[in-house]
mmCIF file of C-alpha atoms and ligand atoms in Angstrom:
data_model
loop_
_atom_site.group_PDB
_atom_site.id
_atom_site.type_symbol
_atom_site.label_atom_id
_atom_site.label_comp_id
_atom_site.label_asym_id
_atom_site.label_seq_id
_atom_site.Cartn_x
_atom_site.Cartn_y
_atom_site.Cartn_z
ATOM 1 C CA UNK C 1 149.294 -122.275 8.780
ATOM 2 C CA UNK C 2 145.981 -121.480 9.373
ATOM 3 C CA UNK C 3 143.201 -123.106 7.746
ATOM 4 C CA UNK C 4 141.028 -121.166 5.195
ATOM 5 C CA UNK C 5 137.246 -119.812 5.846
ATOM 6 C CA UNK C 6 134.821 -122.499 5.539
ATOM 7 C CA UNK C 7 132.539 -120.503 6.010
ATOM 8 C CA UNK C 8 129.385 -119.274 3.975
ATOM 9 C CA UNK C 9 128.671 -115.520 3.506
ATOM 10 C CA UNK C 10 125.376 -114.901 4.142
ATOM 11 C CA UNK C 11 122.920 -112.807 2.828
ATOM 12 C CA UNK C 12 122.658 -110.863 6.250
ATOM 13 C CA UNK C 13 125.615 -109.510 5.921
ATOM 14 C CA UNK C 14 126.249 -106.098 6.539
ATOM 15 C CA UNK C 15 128.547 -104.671 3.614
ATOM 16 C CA UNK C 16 130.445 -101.670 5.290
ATOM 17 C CA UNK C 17 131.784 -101.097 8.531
ATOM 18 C CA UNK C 18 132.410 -98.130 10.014
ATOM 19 C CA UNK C 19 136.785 -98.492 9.576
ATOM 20 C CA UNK C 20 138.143 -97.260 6.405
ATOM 21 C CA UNK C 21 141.291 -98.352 4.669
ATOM 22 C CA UNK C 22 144.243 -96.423 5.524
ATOM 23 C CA UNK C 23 147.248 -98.443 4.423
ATOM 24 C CA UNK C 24 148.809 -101.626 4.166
ATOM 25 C CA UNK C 25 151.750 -101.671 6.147
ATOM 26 C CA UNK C 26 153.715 -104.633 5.108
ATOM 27 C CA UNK C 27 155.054 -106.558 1.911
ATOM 28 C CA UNK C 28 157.576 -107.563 -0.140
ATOM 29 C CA UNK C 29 157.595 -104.753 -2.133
ATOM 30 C CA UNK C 30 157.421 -102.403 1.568
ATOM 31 C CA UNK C 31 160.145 -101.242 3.909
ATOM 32 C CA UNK C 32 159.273 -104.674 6.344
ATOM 33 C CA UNK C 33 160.553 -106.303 3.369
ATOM 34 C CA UNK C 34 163.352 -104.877 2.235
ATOM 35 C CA UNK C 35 164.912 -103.529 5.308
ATOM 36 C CA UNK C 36 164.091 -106.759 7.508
ATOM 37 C CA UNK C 37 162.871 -109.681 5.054
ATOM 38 C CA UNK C 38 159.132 -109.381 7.200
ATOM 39 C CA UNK C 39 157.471 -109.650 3.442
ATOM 40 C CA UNK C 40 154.588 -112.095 3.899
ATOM 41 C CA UNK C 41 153.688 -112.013 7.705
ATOM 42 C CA UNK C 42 150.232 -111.779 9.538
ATOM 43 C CA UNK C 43 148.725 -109.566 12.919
ATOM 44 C CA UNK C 44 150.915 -106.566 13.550
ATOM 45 C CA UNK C 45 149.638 -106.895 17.392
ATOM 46 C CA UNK C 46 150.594 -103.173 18.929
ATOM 47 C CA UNK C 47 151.285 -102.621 22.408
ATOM 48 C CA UNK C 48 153.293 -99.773 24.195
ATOM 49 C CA UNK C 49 156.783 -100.554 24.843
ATOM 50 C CA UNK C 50 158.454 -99.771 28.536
ATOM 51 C CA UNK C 51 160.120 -96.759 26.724
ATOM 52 C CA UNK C 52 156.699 -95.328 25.195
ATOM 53 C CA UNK C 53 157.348 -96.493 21.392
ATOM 54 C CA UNK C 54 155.152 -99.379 19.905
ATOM 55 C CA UNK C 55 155.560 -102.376 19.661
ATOM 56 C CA UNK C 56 154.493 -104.561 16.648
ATOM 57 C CA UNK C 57 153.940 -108.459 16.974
ATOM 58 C CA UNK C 58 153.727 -110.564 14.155
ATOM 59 C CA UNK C 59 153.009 -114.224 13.499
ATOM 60 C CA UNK C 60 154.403 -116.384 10.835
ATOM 61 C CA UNK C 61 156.355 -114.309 8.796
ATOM 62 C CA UNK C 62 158.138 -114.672 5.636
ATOM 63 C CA UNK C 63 161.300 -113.640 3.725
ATOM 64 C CA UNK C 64 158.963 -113.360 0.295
ATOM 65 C CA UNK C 65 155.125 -112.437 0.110
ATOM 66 C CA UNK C 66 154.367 -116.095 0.083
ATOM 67 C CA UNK C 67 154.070 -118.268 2.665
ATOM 68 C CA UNK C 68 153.878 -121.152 0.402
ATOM 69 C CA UNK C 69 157.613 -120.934 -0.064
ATOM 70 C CA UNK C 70 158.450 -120.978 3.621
ATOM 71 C CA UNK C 71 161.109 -118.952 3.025
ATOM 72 C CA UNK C 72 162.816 -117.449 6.306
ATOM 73 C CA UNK C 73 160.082 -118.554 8.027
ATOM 74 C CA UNK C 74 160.152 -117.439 11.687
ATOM 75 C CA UNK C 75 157.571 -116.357 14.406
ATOM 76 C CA UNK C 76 157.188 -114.300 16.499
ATOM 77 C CA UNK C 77 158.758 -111.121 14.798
ATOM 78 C CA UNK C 78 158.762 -107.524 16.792
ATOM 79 C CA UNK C 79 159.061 -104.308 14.197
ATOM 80 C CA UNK C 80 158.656 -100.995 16.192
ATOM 81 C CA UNK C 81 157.550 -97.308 15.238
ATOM 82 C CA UNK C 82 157.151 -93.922 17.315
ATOM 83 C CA UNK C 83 154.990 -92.270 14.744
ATOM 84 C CA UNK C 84 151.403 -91.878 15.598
ATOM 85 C CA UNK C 85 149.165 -93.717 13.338
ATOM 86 C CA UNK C 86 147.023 -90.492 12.906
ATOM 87 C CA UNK C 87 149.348 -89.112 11.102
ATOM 88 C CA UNK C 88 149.281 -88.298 7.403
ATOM 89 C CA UNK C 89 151.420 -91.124 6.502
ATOM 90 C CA UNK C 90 150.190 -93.949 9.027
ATOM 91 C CA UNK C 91 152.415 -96.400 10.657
ATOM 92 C CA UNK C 92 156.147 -96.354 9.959
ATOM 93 C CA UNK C 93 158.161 -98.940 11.479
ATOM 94 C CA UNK C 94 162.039 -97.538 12.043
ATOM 95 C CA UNK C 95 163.276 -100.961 13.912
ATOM 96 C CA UNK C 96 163.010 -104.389 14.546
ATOM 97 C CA UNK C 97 164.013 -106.451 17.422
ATOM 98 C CA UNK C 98 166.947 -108.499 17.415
ATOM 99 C CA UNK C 99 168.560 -106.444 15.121
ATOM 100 C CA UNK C 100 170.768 -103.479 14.655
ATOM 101 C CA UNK C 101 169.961 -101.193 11.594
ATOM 102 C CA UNK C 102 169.080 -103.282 8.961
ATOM 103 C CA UNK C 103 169.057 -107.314 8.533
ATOM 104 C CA UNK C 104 166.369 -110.039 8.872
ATOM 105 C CA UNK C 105 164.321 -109.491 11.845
ATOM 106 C CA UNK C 106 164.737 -112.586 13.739
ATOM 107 C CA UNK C 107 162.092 -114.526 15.877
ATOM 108 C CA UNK C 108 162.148 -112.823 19.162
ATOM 109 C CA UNK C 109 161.507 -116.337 21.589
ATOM 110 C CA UNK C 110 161.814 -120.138 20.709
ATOM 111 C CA UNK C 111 159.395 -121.691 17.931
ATOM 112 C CA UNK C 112 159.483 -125.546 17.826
ATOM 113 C CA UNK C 113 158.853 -125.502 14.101
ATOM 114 C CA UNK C 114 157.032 -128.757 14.068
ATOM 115 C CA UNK C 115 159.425 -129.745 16.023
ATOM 116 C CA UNK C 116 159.953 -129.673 19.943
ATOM 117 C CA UNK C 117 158.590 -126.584 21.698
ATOM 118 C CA UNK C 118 161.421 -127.286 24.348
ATOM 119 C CA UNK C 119 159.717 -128.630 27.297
ATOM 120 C CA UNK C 120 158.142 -131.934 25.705
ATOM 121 C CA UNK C 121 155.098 -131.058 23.139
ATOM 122 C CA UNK C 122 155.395 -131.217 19.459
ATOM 123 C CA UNK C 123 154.958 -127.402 18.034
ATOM 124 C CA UNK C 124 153.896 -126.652 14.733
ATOM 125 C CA UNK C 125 154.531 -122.406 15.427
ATOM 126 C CA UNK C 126 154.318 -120.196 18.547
ATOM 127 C CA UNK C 127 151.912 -117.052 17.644
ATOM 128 C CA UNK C 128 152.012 -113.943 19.666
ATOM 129 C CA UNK C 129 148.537 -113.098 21.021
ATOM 130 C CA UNK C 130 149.451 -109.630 22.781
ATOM 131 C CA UNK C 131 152.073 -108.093 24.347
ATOM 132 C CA UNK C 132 152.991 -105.385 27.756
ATOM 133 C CA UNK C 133 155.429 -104.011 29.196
ATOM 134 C CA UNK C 134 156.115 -102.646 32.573
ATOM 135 C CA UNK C 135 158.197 -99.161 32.647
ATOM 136 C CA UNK C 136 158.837 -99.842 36.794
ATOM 137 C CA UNK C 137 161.150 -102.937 35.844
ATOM 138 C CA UNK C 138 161.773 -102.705 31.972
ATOM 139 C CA UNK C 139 160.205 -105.723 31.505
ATOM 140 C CA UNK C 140 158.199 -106.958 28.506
ATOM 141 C CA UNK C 141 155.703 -109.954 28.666
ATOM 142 C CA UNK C 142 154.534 -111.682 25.352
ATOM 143 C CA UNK C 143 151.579 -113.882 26.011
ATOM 144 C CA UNK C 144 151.643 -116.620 23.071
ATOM 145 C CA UNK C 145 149.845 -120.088 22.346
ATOM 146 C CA UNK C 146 151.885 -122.610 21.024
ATOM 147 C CA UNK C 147 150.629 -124.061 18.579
ATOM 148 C CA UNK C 148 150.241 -127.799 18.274
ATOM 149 C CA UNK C 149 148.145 -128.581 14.712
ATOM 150 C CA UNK C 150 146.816 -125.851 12.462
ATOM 151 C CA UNK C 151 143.829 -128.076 10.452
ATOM 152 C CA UNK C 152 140.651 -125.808 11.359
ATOM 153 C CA UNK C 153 139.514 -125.223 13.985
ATOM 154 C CA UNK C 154 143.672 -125.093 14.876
ATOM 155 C CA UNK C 155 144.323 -126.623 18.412
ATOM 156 C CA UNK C 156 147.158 -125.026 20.870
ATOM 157 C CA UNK C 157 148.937 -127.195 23.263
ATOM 158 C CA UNK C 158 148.972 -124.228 25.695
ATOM 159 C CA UNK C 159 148.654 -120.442 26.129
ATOM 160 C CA UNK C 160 151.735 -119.098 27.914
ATOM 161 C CA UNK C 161 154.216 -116.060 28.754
ATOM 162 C CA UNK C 162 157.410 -115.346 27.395
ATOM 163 C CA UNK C 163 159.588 -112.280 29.339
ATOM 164 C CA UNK C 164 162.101 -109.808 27.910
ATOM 165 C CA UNK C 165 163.891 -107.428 29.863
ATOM 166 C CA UNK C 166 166.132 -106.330 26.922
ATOM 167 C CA UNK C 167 163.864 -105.930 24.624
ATOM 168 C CA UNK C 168 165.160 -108.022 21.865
ATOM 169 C CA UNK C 169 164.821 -112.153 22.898
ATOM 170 C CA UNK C 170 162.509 -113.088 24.967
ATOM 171 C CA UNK C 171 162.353 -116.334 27.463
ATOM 172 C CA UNK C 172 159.608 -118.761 27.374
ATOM 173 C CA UNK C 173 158.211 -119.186 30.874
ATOM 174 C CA UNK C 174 157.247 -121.690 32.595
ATOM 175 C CA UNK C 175 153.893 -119.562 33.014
ATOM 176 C CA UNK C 176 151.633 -121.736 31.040
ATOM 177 C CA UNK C 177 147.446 -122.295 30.813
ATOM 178 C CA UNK C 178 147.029 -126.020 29.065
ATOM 179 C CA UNK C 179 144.312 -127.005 26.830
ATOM 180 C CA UNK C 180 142.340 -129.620 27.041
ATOM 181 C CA UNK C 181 142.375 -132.513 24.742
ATOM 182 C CA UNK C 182 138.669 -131.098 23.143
ATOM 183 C CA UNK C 183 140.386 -128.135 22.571
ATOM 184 C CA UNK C 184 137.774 -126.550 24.405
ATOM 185 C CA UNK C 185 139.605 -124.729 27.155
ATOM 186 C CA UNK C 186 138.458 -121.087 27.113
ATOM 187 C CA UNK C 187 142.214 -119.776 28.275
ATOM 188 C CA UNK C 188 143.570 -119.790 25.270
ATOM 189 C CA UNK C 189 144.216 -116.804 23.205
ATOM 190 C CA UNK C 190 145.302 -113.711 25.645
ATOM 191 C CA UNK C 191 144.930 -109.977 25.272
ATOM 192 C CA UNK C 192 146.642 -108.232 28.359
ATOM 193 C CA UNK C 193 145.526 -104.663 29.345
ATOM 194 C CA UNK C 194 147.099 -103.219 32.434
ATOM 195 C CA UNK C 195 145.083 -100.635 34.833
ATOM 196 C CA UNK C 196 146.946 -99.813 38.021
ATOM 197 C CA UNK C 197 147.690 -102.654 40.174
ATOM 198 C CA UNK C 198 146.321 -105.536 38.053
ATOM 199 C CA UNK C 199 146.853 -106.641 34.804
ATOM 200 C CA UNK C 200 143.401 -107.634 33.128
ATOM 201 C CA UNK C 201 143.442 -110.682 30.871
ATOM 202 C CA UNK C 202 140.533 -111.427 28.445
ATOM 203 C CA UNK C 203 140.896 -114.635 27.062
ATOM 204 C CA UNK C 204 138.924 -117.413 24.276
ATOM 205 C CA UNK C 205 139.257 -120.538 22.818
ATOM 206 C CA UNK C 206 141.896 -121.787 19.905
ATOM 207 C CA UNK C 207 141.146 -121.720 16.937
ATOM 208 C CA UNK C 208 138.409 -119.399 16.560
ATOM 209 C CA UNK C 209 135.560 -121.757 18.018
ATOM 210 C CA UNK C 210 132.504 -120.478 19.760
ATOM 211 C CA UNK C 211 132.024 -120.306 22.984
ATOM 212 C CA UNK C 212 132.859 -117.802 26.004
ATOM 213 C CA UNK C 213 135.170 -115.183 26.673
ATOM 214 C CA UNK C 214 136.738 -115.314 30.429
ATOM 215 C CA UNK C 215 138.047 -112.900 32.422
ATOM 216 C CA UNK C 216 140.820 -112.848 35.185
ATOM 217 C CA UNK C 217 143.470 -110.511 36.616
ATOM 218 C CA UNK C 218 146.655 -110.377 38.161
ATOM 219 C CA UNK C 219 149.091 -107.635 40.290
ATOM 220 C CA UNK C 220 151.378 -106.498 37.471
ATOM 221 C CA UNK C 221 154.414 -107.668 39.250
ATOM 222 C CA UNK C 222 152.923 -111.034 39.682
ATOM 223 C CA UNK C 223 152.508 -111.487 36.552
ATOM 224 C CA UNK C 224 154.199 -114.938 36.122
ATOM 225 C CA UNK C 225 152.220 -116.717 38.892
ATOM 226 C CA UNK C 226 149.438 -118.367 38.332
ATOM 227 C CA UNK C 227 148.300 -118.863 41.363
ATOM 228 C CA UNK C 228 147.735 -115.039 41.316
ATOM 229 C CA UNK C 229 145.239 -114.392 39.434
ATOM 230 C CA UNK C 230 141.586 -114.556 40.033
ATOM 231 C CA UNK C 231 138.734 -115.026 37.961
ATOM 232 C CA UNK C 232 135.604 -112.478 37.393
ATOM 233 C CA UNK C 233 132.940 -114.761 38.355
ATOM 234 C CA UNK C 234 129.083 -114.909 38.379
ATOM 235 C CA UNK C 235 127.346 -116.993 41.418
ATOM 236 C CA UNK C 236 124.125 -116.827 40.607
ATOM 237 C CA UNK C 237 123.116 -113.709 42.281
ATOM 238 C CA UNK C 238 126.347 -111.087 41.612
ATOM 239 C CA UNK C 239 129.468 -110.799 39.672
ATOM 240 C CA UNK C 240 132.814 -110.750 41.828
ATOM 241 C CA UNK C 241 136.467 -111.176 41.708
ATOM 242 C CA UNK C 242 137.863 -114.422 42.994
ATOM 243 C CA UNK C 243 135.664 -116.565 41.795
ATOM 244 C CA UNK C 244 136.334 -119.478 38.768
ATOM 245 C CA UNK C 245 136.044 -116.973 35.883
ATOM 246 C CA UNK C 246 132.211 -117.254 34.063
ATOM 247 C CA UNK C 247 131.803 -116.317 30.649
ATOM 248 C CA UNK C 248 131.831 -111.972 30.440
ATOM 249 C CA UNK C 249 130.797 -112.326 26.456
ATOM 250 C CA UNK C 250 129.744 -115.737 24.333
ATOM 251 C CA UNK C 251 130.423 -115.546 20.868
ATOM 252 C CA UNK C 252 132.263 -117.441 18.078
ATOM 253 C CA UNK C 253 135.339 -115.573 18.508
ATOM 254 C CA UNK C 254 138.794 -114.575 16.712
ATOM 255 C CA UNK C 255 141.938 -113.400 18.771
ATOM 256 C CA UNK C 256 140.471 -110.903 20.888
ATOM 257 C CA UNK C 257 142.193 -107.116 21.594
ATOM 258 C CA UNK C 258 141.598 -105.141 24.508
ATOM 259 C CA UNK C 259 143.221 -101.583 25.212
ATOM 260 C CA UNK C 260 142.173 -98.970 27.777
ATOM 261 C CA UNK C 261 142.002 -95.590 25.719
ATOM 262 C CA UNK C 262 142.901 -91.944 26.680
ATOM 263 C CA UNK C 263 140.120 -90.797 28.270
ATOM 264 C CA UNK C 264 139.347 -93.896 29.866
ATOM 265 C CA UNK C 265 137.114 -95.706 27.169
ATOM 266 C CA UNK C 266 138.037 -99.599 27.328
ATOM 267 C CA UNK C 267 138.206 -100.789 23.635
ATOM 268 C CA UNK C 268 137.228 -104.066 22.430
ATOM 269 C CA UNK C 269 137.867 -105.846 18.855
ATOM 270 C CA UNK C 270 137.391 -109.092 17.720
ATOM 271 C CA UNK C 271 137.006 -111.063 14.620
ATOM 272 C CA UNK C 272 133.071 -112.366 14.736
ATOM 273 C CA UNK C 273 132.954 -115.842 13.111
ATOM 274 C CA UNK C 274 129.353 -115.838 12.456
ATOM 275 C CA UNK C 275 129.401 -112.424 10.734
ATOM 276 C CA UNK C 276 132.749 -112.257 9.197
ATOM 277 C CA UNK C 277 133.421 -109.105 10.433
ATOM 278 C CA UNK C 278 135.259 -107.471 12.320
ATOM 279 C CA UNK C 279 133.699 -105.319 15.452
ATOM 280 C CA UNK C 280 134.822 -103.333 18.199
ATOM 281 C CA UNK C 281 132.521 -102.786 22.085
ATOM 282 C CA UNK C 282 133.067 -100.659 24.497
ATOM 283 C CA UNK C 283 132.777 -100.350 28.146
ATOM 284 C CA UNK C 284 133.387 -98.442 31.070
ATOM 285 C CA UNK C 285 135.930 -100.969 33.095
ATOM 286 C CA UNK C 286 136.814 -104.326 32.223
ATOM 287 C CA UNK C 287 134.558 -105.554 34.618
ATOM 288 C CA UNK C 288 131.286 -103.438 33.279
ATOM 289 C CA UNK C 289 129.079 -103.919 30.733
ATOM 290 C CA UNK C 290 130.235 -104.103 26.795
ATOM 291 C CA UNK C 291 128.384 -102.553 24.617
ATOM 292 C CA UNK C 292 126.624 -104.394 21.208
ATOM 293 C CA UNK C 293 128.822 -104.678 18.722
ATOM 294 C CA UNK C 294 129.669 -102.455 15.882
ATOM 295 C CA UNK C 295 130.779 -103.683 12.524
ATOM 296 C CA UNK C 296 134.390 -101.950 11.423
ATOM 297 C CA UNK C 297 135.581 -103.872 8.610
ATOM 298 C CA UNK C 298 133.558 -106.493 6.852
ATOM 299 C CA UNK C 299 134.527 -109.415 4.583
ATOM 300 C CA UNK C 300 133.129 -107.466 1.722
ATOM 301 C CA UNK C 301 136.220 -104.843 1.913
ATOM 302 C CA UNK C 302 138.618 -107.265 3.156
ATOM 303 C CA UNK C 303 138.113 -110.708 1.763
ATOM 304 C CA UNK C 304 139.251 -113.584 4.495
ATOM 305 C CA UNK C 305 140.029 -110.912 7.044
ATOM 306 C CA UNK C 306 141.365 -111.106 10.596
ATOM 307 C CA UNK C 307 143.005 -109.603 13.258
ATOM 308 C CA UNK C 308 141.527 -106.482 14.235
ATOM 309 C CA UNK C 309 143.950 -105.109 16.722
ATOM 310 C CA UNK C 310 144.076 -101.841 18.305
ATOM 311 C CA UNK C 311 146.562 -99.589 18.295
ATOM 312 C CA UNK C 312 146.991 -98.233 21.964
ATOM 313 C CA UNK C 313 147.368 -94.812 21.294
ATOM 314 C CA UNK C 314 143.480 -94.761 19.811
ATOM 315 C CA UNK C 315 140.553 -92.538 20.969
ATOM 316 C CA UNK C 316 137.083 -92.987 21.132
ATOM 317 C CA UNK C 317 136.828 -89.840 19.301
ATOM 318 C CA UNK C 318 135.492 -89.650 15.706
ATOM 319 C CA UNK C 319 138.055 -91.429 13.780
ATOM 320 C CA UNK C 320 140.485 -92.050 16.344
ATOM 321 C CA UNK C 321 140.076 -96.482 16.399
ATOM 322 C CA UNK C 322 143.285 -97.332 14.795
ATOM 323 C CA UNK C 323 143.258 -101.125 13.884
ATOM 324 C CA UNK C 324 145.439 -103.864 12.419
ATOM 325 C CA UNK C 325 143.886 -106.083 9.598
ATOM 326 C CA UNK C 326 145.291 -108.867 8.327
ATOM 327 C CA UNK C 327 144.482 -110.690 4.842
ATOM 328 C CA UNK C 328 145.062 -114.126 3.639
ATOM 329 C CA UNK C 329 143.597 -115.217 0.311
ATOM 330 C CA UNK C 330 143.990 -118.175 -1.772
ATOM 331 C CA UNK C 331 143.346 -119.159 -5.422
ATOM 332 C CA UNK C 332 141.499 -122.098 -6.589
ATOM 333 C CA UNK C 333 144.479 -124.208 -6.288
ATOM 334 C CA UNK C 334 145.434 -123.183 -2.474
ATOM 335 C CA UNK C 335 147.832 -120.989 -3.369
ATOM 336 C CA UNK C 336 148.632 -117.930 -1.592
ATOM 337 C CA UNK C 337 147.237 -114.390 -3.367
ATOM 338 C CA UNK C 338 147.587 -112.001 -0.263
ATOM 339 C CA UNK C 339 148.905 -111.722 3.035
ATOM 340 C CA UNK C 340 149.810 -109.167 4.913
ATOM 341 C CA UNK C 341 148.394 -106.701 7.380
ATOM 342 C CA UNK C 342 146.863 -103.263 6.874
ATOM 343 C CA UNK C 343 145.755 -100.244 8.970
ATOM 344 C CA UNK C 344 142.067 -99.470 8.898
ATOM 345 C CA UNK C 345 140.799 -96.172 10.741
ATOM 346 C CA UNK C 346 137.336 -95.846 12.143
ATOM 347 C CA UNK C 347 135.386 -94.782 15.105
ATOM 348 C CA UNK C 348 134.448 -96.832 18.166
HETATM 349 C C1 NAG T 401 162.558 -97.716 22.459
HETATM 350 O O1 NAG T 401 163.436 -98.811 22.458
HETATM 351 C C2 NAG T 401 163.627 -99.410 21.195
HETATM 352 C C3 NAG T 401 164.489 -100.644 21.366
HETATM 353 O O2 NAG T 401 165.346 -100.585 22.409
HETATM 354 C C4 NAG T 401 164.231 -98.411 20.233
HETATM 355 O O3 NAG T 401 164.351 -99.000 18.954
HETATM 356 C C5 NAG T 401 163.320 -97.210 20.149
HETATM 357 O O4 NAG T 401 163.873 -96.226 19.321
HETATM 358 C C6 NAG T 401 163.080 -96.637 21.536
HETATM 359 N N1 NAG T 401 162.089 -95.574 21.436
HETATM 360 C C7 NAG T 401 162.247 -94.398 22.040
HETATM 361 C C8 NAG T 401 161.125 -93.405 21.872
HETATM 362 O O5 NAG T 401 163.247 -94.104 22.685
HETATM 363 C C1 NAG T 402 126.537 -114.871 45.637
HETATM 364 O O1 NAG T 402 127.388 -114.062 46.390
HETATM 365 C C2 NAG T 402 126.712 -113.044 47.106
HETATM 366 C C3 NAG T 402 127.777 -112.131 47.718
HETATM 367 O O2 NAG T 402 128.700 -112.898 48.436
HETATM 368 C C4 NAG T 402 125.770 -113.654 48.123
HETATM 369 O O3 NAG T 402 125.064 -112.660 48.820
HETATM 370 C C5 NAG T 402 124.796 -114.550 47.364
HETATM 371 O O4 NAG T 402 123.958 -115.223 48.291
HETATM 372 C C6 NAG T 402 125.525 -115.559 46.502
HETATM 373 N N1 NAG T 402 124.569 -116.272 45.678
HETATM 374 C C7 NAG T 402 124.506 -117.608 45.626
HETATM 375 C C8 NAG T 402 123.451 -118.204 44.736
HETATM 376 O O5 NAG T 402 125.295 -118.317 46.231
#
């Protein structure tokens, strides 16, 4: 489970961000729980599906509102939803993977449970990081890290890539970026954001460290091959592809969440460590300039917030940013008082 902030809130802070509060979408008391036992559960990581719906990744998820219990506890979990999160009502989820109608929404790919992750590492959890899917071939790609200790600042064995073409289960891959044993290794948490040919991967640390943000891509259908990609590199003198990836951003970053919008507008939002908040850039291309950050959701309005993912079918037009907020916060005593994830609705 992941560790509680540590950290101090600081007078700097800014109070408001520019997201408001639209909903929270999931709970024991909520559709997520009663139609498919996702009660307590974290993320809510939205990417378009090969048949044009959405969908929704979450990490460890439970059959009551409490983690604490461990009840049904499974990871990841896929709900879906064709309603546009514009609308009146927000998201509405109307399925789940794995299972027809109604029925506990199982984990979609193998979780060692602090147990065996299958291939020889002990695995506390596997957590999805982001998710695409190819309409040519059906296919759906999960990229994950699997997690092996979750004492902050949580340390993954390895990112990797789990494939689906069904839809419903998906197969761990043999597609996998290692860390390194300072848990330093800046491949590590994956957002995937295709554009054409390539598939463009921004990636950070584990565990919501500092340090950089990297860069690589890939031809969509080679996907699974590592030796395929290249890195976005600096020499010096000029930026280029095929080069060992150099850091694009430094910062003390969450799970990143990249999305080309409508209109062309590449989105960025991240959890900032050193601000508590949670911010979005933009930029012209993945491989142009970001802009500064802006706040969206602060601390202040969402005590122990993460996440911050956007919902593909944003715009950069005034309140257009859909975004996926989780919460997780504890009493004196450790023991769980919220979590869940909510949608927040701002402007880029
Ligand atoms: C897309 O596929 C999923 C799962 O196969 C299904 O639940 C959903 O309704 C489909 N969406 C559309 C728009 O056909
Ligand atoms: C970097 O690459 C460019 C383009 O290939 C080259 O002109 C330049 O000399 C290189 N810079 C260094 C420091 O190697």
């Amino acid at each position: 489970m992941k560790a509680v902030f540590s950290l101090l809130l600081s007078s700097t802070l800014v109070s408001a961000g520019a997201s408001v509060y639209k909903k929270r979408v999931t709970g024991e008391d909520l559709d997520t729980g009663h139609r498919w036992h996702v009660a307590g559960t974290d993320l809510g990581i939205p990417y378009v599906l090969e048949n044009g719906s959405i969908g929704f990744l979450f990490g460890d998820t439970f059959g009551t509102q409490w983690p604490d219990d461990g009840i049904e506890w499974r990871s990841p979990v896929m709900l879906r939803s064709a309603v546009h999160p514009g609308e009146e009502d927000g998201i509405i989820f109307d399925s789940a993977a794995g299972v027809a109608g109604d029925g506990l929404a199982p984990e979609i790919m193998h979780n060692g449970h602090t147990g065996s992750d299958g291939a020889g590492a002990t695995e506390y959890s596997v957590i999805p990081n982001d998710g695409i899917s190819f309409p040519e071939t059906g296919e759906q790609f999960v990229s994950y890290m699997s997690i092996q200790d979750w004492t902050a600042p949580w340390k993954t064995n390895y990112a990797g890539l789990a494939r689906s073409t069904d839809g419903n289960t998906f197969t761990r891959l043999d597609t996998k970026w290692q860390n390194n044993p300072e848990n330093t290794d800046p491949f590590q948490m994956w957002t995937l954001q295709r554009d054409g040919d390539y598939v463009y991967a921004f990636s950070v640390r584990s565990g919501r460290q500092p340090g950089p943000m990297m860069l690589q891509r890939v031809p969509w259908q080679k996907i699974a091959d590592q030796s395929a990609y290249e890195g976005w590199g600096w020499n010096g003198t000029t930026w280029a592809w095929g080069r060992e990836p150099s850091a694009i951003l430094e910062g003390n970053f969450g799970e990143p969440s990249v999305r080309k919008l409508s209109g062309g507008t590449w989105a960025m939002v991240y959890l900032n460590l050193d601000t508590l908040s949670i911010v979005s850039r933009t930029a012209k291309g993945p491989d142009e300039v970001w802009s500064d950050e802006k706040v969206q959701v602060t601390f202040e309005e969402e005590p122990n917030l993460y996440g911050g993912f956007i919902h593909p079918w944003s715009t950069s037009e005034e309140n257009d940013l859909h975004i996926m907020v989780s919460k997780w916060t504890r009493d004196d005593a450790g023991r769980s008082t919220a979590y869940h994830v909510s949608q927040y609705v701002g402007t880029l």
